[in-house]
PDB file of C-alpha atoms and ligand atoms in Angstrom:
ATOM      1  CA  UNK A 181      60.295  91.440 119.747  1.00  0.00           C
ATOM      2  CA  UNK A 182      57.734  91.168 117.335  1.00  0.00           C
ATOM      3  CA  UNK A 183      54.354  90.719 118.164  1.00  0.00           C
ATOM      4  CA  UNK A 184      52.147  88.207 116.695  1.00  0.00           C
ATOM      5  CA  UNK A 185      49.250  90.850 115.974  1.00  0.00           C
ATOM      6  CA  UNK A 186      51.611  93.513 114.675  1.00  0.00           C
ATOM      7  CA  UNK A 187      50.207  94.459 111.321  1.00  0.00           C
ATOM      8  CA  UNK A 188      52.276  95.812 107.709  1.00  0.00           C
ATOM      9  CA  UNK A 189      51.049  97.373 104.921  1.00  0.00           C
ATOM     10  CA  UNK A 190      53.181  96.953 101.735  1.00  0.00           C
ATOM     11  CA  UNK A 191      53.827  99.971  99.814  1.00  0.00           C
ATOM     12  CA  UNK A 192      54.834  98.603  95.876  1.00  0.00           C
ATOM     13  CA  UNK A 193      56.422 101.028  93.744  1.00  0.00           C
ATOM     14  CA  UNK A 194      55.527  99.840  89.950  1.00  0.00           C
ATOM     15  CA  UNK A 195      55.651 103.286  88.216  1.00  0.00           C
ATOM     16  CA  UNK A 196      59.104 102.366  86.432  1.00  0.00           C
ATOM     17  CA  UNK A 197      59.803 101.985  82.454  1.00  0.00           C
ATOM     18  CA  UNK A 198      62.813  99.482  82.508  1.00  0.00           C
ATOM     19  CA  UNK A 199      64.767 101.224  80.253  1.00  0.00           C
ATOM     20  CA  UNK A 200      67.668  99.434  81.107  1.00  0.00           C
ATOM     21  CA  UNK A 201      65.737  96.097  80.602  1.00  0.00           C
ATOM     22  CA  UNK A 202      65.496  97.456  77.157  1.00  0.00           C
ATOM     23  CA  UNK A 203      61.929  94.937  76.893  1.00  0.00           C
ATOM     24  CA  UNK A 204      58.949  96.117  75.304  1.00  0.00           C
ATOM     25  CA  UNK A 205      57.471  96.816  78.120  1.00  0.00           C
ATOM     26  CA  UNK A 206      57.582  97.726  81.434  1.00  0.00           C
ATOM     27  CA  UNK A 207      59.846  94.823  83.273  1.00  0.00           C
ATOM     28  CA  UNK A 208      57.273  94.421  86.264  1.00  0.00           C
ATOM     29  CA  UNK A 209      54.899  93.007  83.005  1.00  0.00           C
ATOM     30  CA  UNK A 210      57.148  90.805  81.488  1.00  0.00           C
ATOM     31  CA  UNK A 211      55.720  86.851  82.355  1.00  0.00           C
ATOM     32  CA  UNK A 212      57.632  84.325  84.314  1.00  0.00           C
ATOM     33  CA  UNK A 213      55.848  80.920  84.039  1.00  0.00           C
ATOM     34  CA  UNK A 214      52.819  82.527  83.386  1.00  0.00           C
ATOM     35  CA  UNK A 215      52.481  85.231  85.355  1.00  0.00           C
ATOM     36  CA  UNK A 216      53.713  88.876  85.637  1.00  0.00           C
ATOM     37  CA  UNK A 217      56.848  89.885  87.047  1.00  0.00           C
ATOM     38  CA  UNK A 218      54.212  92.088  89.147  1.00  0.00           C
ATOM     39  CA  UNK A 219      52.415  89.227  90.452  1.00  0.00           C
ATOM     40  CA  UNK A 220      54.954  86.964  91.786  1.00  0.00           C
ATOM     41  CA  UNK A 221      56.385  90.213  93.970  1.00  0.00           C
ATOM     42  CA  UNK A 222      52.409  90.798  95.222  1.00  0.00           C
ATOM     43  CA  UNK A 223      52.198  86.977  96.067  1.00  0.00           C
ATOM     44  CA  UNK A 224      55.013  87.176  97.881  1.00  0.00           C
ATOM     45  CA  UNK A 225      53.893  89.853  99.879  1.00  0.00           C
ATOM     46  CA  UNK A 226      50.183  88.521 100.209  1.00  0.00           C
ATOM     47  CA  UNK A 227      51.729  85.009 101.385  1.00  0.00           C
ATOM     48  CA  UNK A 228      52.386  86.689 104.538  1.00  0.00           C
ATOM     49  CA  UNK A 229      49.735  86.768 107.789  1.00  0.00           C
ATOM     50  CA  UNK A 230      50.681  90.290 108.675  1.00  0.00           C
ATOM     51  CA  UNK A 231      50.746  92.116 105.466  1.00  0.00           C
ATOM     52  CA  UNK A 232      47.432  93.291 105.302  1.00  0.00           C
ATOM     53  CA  UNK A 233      47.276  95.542 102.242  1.00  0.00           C
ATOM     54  CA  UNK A 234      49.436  96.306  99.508  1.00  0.00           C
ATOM     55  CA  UNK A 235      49.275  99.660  97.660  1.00  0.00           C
ATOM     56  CA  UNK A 236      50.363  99.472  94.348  1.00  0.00           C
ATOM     57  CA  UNK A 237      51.881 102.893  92.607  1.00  0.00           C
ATOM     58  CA  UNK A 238      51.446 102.538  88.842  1.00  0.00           C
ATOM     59  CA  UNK A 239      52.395 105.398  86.380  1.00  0.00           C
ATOM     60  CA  UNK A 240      49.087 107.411  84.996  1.00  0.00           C
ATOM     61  CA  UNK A 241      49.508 106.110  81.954  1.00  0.00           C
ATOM     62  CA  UNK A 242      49.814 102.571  82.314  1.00  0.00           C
ATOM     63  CA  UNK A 243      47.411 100.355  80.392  1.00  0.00           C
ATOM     64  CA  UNK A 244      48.267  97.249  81.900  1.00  0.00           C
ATOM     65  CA  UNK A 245      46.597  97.163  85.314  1.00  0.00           C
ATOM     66  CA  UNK A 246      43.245  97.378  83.987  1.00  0.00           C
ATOM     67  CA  UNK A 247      44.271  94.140  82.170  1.00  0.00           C
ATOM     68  CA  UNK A 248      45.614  92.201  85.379  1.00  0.00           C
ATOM     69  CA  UNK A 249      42.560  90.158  86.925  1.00  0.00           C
ATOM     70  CA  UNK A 250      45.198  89.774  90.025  1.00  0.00           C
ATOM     71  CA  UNK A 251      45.101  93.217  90.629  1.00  0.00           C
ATOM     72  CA  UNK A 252      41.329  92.955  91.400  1.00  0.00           C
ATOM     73  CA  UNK A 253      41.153  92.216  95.125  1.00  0.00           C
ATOM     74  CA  UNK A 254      40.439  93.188  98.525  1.00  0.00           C
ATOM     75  CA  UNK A 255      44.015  93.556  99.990  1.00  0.00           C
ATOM     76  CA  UNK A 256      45.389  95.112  96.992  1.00  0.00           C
ATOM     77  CA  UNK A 257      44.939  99.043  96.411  1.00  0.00           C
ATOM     78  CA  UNK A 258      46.197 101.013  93.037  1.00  0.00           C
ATOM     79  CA  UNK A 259      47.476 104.669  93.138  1.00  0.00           C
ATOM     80  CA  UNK A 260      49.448 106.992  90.523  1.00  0.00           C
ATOM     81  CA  UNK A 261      53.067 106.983  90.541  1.00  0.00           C
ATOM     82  CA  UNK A 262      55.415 109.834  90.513  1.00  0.00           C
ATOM     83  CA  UNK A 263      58.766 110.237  88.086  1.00  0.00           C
ATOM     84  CA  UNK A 264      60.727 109.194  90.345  1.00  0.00           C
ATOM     85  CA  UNK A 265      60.773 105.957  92.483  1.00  0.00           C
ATOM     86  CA  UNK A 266      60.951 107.866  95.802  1.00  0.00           C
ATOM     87  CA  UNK A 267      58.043 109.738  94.375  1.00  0.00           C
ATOM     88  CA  UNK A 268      55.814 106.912  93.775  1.00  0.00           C
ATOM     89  CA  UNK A 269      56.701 105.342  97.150  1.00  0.00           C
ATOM     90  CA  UNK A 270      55.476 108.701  98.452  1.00  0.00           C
ATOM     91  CA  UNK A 271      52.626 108.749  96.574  1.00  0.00           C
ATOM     92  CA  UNK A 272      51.480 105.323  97.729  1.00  0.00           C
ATOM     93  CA  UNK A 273      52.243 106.732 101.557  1.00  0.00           C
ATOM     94  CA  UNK A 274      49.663 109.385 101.257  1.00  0.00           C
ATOM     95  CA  UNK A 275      47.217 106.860 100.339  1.00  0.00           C
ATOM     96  CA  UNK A 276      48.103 105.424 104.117  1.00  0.00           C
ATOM     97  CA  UNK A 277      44.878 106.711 106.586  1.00  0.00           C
ATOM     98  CA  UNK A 278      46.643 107.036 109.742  1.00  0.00           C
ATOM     99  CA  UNK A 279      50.799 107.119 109.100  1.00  0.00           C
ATOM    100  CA  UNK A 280      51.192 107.692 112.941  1.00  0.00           C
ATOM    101  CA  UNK A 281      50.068 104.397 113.858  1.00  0.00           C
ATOM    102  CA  UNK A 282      50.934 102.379 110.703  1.00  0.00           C
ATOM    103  CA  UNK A 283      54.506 100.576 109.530  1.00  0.00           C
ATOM    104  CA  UNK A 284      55.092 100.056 106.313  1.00  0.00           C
ATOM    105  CA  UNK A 285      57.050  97.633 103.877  1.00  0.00           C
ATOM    106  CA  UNK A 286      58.226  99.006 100.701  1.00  0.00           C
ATOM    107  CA  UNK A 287      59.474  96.593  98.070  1.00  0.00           C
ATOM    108  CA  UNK A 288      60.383  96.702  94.644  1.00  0.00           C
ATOM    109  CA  UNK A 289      57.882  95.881  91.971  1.00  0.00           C
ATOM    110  CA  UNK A 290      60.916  93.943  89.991  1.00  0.00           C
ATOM    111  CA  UNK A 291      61.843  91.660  92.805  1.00  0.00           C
ATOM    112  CA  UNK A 292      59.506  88.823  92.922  1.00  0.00           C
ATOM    113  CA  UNK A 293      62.071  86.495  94.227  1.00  0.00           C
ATOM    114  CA  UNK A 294      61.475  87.453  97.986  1.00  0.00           C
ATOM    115  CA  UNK A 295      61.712  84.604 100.180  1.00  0.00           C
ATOM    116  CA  UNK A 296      59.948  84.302 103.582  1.00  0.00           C
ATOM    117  CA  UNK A 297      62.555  83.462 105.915  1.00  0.00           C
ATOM    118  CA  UNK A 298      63.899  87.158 104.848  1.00  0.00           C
ATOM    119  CA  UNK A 299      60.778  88.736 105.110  1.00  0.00           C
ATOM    120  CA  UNK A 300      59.987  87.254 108.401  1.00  0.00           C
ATOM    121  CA  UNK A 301      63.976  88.158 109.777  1.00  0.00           C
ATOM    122  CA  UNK A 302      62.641  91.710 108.958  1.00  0.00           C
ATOM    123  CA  UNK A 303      59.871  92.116 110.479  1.00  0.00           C
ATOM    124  CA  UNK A 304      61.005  90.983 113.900  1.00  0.00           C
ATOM    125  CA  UNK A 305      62.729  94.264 113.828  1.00  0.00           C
ATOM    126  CA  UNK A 306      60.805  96.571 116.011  1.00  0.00           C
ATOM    127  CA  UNK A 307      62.664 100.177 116.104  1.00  0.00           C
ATOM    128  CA  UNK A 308      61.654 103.576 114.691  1.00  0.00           C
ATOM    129  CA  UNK A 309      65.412 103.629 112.813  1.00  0.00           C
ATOM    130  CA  UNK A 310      63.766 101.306 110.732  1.00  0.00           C
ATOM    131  CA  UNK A 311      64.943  98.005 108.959  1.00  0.00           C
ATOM    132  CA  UNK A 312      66.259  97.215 105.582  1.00  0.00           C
ATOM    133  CA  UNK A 313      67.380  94.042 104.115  1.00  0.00           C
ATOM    134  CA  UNK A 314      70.890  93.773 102.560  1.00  0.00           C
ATOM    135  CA  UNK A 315      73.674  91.903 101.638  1.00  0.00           C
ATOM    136  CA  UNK A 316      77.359  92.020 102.343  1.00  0.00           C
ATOM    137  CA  UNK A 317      79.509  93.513  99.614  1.00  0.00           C
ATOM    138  CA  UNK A 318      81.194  89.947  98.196  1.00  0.00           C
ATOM    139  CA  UNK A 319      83.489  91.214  95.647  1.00  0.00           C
ATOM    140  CA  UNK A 320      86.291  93.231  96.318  1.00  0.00           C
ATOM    141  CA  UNK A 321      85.028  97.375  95.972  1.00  0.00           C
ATOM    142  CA  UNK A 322      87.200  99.862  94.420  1.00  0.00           C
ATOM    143  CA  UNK A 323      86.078 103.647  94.054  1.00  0.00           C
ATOM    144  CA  UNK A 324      87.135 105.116  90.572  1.00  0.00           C
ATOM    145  CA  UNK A 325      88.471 108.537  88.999  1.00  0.00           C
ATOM    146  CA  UNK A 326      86.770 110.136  86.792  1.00  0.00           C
ATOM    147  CA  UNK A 327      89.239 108.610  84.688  1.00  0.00           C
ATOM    148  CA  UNK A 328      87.725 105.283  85.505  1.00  0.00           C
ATOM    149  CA  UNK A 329      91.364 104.691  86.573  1.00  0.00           C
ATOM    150  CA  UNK A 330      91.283 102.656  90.691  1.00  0.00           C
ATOM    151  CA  UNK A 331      91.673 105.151  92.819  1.00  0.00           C
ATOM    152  CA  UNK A 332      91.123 103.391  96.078  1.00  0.00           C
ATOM    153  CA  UNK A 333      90.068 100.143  97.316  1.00  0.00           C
ATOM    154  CA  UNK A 334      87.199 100.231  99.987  1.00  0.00           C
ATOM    155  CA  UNK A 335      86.959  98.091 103.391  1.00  0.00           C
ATOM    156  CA  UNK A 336      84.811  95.576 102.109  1.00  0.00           C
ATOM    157  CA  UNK A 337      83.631  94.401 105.710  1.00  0.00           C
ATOM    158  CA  UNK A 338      81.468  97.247 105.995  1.00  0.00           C
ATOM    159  CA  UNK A 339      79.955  97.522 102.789  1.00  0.00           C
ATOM    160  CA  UNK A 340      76.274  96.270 102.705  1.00  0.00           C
ATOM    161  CA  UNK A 341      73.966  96.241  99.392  1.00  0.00           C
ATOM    162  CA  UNK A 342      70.219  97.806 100.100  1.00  0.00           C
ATOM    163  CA  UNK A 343      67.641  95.523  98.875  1.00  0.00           C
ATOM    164  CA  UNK A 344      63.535  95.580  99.566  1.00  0.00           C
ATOM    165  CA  UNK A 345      61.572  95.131 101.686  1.00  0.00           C
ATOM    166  CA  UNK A 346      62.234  98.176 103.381  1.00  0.00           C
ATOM    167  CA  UNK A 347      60.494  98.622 107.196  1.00  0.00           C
ATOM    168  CA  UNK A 348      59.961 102.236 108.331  1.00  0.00           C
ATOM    169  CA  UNK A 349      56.931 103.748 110.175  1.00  0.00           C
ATOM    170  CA  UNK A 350      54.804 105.545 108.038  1.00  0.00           C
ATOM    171  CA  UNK A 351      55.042 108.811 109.201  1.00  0.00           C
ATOM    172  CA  UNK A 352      58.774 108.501 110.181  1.00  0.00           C
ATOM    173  CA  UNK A 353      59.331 107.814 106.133  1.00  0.00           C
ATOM    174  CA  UNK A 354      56.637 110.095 104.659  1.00  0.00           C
ATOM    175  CA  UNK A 355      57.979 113.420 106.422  1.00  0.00           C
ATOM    176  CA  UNK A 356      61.804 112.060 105.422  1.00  0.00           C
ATOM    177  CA  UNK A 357      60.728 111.657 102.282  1.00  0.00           C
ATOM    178  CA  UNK A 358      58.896 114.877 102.083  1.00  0.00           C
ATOM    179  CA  UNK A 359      62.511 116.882 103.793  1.00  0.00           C
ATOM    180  CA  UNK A 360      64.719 114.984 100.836  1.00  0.00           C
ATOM    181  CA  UNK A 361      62.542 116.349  98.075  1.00  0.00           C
ATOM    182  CA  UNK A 362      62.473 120.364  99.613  1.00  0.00           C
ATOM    183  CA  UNK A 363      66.222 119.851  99.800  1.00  0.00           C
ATOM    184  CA  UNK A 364      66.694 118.121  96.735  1.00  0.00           C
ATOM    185  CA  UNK A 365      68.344 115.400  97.967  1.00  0.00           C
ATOM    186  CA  UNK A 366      68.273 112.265  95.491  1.00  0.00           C
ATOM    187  CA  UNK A 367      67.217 109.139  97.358  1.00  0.00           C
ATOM    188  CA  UNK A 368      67.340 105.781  95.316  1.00  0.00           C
ATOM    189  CA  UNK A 369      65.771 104.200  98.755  1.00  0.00           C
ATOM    190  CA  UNK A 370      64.206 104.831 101.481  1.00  0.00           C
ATOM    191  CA  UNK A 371      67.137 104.089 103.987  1.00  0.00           C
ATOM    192  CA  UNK A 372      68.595 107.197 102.303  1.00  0.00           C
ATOM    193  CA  UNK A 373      66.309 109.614 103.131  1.00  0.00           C
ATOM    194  CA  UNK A 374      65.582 108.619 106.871  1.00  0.00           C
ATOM    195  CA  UNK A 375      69.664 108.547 107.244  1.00  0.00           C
ATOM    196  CA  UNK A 376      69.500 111.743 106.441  1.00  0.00           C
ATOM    197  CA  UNK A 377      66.679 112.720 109.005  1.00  0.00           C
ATOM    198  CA  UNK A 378      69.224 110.754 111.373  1.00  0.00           C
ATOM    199  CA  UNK A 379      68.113 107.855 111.808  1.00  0.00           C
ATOM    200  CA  UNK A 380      69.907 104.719 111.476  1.00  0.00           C
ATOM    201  CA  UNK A 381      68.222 101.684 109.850  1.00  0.00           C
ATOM    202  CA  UNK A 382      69.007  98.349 111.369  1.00  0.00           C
ATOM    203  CA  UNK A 383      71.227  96.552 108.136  1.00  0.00           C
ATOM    204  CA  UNK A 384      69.168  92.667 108.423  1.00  0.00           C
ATOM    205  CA  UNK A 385      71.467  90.105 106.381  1.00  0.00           C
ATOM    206  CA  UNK A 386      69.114  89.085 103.025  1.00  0.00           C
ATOM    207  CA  UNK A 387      69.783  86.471 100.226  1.00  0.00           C
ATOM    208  CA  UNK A 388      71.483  87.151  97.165  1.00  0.00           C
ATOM    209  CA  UNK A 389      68.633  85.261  95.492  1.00  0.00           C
ATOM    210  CA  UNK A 390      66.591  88.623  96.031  1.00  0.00           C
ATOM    211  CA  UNK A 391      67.430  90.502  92.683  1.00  0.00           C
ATOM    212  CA  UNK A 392      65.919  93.649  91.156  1.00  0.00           C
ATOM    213  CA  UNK A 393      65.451  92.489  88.047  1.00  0.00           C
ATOM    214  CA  UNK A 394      67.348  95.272  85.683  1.00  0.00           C
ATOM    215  CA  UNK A 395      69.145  94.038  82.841  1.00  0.00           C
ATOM    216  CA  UNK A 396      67.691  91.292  80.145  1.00  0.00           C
ATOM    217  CA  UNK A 397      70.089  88.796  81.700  1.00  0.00           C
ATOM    218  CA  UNK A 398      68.118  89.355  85.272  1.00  0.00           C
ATOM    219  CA  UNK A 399      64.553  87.671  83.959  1.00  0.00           C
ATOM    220  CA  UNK A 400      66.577  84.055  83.180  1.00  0.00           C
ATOM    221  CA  UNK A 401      67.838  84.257  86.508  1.00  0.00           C
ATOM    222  CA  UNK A 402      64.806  85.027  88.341  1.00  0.00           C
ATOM    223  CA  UNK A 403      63.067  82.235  86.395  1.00  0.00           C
ATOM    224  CA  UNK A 404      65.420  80.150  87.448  1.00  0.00           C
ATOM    225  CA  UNK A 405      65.176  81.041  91.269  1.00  0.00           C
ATOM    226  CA  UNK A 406      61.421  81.006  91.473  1.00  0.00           C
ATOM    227  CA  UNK A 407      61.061  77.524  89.662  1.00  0.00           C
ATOM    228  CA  UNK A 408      63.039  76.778  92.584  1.00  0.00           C
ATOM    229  CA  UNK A 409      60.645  77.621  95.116  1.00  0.00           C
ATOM    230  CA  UNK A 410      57.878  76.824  93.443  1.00  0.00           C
TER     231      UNK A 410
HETATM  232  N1  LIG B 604      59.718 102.934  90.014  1.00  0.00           N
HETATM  233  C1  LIG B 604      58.560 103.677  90.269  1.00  0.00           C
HETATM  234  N2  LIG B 604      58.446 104.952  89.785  1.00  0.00           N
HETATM  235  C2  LIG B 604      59.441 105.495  89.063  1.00  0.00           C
HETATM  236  C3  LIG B 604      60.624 104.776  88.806  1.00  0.00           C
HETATM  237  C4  LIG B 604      60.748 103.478  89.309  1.00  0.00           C
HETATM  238  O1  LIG B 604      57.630 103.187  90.909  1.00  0.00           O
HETATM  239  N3  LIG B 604      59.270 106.740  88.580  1.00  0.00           N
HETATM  240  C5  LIG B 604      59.802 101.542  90.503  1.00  0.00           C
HETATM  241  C6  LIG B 604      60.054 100.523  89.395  1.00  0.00           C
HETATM  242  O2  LIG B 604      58.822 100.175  88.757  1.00  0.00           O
HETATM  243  C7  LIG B 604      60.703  99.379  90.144  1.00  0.00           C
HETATM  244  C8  LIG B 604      61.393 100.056  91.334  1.00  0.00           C
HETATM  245  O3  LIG B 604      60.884 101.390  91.386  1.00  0.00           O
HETATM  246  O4  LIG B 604      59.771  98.448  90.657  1.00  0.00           O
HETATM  247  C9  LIG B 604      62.905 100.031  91.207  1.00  0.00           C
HETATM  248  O5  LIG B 604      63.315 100.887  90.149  1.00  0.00           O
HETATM  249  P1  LIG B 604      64.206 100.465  88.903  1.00  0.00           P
HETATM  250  O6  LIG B 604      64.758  99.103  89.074  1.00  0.00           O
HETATM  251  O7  LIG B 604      65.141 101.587  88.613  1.00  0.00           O
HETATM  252  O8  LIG B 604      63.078 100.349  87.751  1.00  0.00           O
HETATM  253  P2  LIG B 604      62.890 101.271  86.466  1.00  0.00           P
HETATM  254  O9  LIG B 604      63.051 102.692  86.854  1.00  0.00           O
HETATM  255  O10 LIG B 604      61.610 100.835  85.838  1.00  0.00           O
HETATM  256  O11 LIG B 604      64.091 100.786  85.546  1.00  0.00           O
HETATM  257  P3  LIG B 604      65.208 101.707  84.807  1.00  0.00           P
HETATM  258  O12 LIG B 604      65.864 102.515  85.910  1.00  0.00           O
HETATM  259  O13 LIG B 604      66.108 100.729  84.147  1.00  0.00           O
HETATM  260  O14 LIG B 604      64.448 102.566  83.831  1.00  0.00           O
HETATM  261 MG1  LIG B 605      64.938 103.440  87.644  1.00  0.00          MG
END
């Protein structure tokens, strides 16, 4: 059970381009009523009692923090990103003083449409395997040829979607992470690379309403769901 006093601290990676957003900028910049992409996902975060710092990977380059005012406070912490995403995650780990005795959330920059129920359904989860939320596969799978012919069609029953937040303990993640890379292993989250140090993160039901805005048609959509719980 989770205990009241149990603390998180948020691990943001921000370090992407978009390309597939295909925007003029960075997709965690683009505005949605007013604000940044970035700052709805941080105020998300920062809503909650026991997140008590967030560190924020941004790519070296990236002019646009030093333009956010939001950025500018006590809870929130900016490091340099990597190339990859499992790279900046790692990145914002080191930045953690004591991993041993630390859990961490890591959650997309480009989902700002968390909602708290889901975040709270996480962090009741208490286990060193870790937590992710996800949903159920709704439409029916099939795996393809190289042909892109069908070749099969998957049990749907036990196919689950990784979202963010993901809950790991620090140094649990940050010497996974650190086994993927020497093995070149190519982890798109950080599930991935702790099943592969054999653990076996719990799967904790999300809503669909939690997207990772990708594609232009995402941003209408996540409009849409945050003027909803505005
Ligand atoms: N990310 C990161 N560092 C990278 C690549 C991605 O911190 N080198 C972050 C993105 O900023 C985003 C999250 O990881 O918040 C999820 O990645 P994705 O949706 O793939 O974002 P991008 O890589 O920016 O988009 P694309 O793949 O379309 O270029
Ligand atoms: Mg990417």
């Amino acid at each position: 059970m989770n205990t009241p006093l149990r603390q998180f601290i948020a691990v943001v990676p921000a370090a992407g381009v978009g390309s597939r957003m295909q925007a003029g900028k960075p997709k965690q910049y683009l505005e949605i009523q007013g604000k940044t992409v970035l700052e709805h996902t941080l105020n998300a975060l920062l809503a909650h009692p026991a997140v008590s710092k967030i560190i924020v990977a941004v790519a070296p380059d990236d002019p646009y923090p030093a333009q956010l005012a939001f950025l500018r406070q006590p809870k929130i912490q900016l490091t340099t990103g990597g190339d990859t995403r499992a790279q900046s995650v790692f990145n914002g780990l080191c930045q953690i003083d004591s991993p041993q005795n630390t859990w961490v959330l890591v959650h997309d920059a480009a989902r700002p449409c968390l909602n708290r129920q889901d975040l709270n359904r996480l962090l009741e989860i208490d286990d060193e395997n870790g937590a992710i939320l996800a949903v159920p596969a709704v439409d029916t799978v099939k795996r393809a040829t190289e042909q892109q012919q069908i070749q099969r069609t998957e049990d749907r029953s036990r196919l689950w979607l990784a979202q963010t937040p993901q809950l790991f303990r620090a140094d649990l993640l940050k010497h996974a992470l650190q086994q993927a890379f020497v093995q070149g292993f190519s982890v798109t989250d950080e599930a991935s690379a702790m099943e592969l140090m054999g653990f076996r993160p719990h799967l904790v039901a999300g809503r669909g309403d939690n997207i990772k805005i990708t594609r232009p048609e995402d941003l209408a959509l996540a409009e849409f769901y945050l003027s909803r719980t505005l």
